[in-house]
mmCIF file with all atom_site columns, C-alpha atoms in Angstrom:
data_model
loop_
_atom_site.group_PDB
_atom_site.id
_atom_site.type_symbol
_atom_site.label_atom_id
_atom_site.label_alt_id
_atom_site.label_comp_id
_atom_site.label_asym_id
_atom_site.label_entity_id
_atom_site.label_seq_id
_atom_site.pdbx_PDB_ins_code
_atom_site.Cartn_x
_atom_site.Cartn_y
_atom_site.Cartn_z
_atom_site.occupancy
_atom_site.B_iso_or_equiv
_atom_site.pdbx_formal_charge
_atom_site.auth_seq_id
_atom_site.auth_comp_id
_atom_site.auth_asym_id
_atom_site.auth_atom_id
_atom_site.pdbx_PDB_model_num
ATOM 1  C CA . UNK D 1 1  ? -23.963 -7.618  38.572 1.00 65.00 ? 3  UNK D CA 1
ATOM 2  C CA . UNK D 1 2  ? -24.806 -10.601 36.738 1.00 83.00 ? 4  UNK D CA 1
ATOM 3  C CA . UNK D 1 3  ? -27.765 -9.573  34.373 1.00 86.00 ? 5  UNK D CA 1
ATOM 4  C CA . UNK D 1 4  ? -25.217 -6.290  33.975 1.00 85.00 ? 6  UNK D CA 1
ATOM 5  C CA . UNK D 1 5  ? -22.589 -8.648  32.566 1.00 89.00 ? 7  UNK D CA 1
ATOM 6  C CA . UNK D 1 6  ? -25.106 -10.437 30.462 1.00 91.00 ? 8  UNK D CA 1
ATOM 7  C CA . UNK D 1 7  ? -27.234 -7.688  28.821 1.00 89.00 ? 9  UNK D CA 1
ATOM 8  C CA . UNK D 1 8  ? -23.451 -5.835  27.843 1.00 89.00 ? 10 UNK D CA 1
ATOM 9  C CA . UNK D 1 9  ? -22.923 -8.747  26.092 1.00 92.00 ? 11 UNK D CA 1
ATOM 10 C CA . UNK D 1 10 ? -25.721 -9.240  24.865 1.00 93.00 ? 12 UNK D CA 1
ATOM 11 C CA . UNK D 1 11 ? -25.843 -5.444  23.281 1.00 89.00 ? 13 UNK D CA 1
ATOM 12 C CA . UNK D 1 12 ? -22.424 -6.406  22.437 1.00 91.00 ? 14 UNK D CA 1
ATOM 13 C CA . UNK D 1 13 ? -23.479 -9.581  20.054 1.00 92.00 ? 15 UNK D CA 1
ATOM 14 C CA . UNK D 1 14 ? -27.031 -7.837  18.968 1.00 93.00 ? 16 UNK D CA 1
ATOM 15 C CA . UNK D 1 15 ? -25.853 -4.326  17.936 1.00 89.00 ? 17 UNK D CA 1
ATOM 16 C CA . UNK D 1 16 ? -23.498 -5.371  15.168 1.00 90.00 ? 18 UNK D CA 1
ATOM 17 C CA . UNK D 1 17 ? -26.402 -7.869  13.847 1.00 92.00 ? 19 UNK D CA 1
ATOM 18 C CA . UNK D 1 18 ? -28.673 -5.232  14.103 1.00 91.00 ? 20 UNK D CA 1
ATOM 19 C CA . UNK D 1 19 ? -26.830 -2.800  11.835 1.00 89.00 ? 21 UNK D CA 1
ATOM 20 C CA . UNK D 1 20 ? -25.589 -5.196  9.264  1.00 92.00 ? 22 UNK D CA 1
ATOM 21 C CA . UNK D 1 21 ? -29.341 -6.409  9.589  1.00 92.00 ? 23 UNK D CA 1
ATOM 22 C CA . UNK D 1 22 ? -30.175 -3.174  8.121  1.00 91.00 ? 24 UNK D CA 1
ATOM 23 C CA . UNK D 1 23 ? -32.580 -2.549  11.456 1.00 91.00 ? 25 UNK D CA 1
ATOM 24 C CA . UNK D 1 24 ? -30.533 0.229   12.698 1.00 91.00 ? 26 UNK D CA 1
ATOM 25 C CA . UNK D 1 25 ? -31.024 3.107   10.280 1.00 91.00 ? 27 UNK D CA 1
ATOM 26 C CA . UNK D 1 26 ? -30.527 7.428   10.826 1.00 90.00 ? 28 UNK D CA 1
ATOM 27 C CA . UNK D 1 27 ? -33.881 7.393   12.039 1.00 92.00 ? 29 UNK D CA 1
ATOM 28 C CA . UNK D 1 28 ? -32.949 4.542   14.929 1.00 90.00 ? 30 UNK D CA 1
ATOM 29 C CA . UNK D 1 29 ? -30.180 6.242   16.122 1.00 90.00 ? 31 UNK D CA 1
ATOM 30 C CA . UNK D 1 30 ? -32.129 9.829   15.981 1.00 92.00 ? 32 UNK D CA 1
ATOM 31 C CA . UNK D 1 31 ? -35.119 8.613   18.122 1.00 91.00 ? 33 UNK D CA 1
ATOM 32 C CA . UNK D 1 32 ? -32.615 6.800   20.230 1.00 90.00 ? 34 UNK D CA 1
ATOM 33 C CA . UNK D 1 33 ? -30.579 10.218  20.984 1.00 92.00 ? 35 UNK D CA 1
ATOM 34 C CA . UNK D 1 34 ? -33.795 11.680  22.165 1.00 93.00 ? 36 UNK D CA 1
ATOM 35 C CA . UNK D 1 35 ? -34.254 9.183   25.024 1.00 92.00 ? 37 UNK D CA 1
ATOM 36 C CA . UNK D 1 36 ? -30.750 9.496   26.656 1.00 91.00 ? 38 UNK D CA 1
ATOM 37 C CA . UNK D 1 37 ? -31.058 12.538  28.078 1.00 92.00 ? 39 UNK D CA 1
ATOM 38 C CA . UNK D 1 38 ? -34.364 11.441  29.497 1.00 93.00 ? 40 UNK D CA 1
ATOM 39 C CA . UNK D 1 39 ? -32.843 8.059   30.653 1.00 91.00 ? 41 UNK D CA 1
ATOM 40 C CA . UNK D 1 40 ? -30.243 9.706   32.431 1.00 92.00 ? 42 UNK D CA 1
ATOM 41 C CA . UNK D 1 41 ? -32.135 11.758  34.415 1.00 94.00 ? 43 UNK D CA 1
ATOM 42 C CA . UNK D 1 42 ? -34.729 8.993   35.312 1.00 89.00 ? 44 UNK D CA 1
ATOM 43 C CA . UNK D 1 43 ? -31.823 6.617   36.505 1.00 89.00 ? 45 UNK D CA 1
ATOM 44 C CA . UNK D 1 44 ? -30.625 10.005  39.001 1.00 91.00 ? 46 UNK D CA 1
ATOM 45 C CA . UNK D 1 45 ? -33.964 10.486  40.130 1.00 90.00 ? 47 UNK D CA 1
ATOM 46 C CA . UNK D 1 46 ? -34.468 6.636   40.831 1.00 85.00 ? 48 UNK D CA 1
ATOM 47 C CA . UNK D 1 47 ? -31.265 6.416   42.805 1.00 88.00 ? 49 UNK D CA 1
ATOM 48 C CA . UNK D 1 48 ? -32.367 9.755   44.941 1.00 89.00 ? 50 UNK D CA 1
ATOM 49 C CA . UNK D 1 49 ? -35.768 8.230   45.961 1.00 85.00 ? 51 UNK D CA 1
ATOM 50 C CA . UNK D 1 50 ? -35.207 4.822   45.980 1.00 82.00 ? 52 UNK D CA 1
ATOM 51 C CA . UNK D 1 51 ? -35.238 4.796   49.533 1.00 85.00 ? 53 UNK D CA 1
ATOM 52 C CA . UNK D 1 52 ? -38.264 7.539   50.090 1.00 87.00 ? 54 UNK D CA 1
ATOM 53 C CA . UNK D 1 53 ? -40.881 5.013   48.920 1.00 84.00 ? 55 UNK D CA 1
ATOM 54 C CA . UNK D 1 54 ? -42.948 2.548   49.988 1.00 88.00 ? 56 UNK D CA 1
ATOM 55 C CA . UNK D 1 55 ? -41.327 -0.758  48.497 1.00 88.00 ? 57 UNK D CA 1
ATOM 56 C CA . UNK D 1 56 ? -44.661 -2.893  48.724 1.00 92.00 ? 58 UNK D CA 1
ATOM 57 C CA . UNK D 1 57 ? -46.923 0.369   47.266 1.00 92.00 ? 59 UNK D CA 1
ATOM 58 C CA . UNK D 1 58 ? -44.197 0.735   44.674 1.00 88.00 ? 60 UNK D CA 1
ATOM 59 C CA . UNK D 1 59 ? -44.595 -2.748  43.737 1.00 92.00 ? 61 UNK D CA 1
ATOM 60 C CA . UNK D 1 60 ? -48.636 -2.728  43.423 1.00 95.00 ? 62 UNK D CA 1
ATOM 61 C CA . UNK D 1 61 ? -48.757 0.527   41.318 1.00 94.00 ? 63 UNK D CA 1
ATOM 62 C CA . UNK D 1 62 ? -45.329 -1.235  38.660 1.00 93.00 ? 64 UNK D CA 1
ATOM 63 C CA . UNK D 1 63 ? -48.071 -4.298  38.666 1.00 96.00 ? 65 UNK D CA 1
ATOM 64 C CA . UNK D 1 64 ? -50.969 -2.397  37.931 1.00 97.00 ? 66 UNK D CA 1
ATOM 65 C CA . UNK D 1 65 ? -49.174 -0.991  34.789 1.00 96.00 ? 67 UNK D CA 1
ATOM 66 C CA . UNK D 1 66 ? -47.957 -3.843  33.689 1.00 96.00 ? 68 UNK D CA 1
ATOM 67 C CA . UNK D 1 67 ? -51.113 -5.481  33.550 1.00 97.00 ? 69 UNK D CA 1
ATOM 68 C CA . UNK D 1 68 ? -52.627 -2.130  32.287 1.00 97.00 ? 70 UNK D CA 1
ATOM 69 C CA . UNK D 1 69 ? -49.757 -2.057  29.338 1.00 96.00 ? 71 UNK D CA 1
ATOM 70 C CA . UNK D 1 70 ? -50.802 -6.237  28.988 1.00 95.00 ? 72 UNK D CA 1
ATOM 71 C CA . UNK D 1 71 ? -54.037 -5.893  28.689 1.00 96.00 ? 73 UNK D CA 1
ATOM 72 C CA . UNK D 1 72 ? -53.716 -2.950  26.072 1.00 95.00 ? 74 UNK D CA 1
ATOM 73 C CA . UNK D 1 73 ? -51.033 -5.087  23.849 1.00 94.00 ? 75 UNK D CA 1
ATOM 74 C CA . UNK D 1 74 ? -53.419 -7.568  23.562 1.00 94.00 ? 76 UNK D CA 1
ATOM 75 C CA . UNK D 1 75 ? -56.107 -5.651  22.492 1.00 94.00 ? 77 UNK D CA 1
ATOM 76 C CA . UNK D 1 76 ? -54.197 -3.914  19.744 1.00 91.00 ? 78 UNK D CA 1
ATOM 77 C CA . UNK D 1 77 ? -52.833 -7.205  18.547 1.00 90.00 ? 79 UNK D CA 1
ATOM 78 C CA . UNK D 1 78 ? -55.889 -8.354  18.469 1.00 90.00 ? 80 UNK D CA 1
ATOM 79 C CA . UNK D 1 79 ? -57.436 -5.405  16.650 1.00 88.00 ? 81 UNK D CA 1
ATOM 80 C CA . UNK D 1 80 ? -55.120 -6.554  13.466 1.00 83.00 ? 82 UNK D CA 1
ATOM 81 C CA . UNK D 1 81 ? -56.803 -9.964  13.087 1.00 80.00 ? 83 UNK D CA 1
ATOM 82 C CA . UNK D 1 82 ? -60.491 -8.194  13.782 1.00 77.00 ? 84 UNK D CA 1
#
């Protein structure tokens, strides 16, 4: 409940910078309609298995990626200075 409270204030405070900013343009908010529908449906599926899965495999495969997704970051910011 508590990182709930803080990131809803957070989007709160950032959103409003954001737009004045100039960062959140037509094409922002276009992209951004594209992903609710697939958010939505990720969060229902995550609550209906969240109990069908092996917690500790669940954890090893969300580490793999991470380090897979790491690892990849760093070799594309890398590229730019190459």
């Amino acid at each position: 409940a508590d990182l709930i409270t803080y990131f809803t204030l957070l989007s709160i405070f950032t959103i409003p910078v954001f737009y004045f900013s100039g960062l959140i343009t037509n094409d922002v908010i276009t992209y951004a309609t594209y992903f609710v529908i697939p958010m939505i449906l990720g969060a229902f599926i995550g609550i209906k298995f969240v109990n069908k899965f092996n917690e500790e495999l669940f954890r090893k495969i969300v580490l793999i990626l991470v380090t897979i997704v790491g690892i990849l970051a760093i070799i594309t910011g890398l590229s730019t200075f190459l």
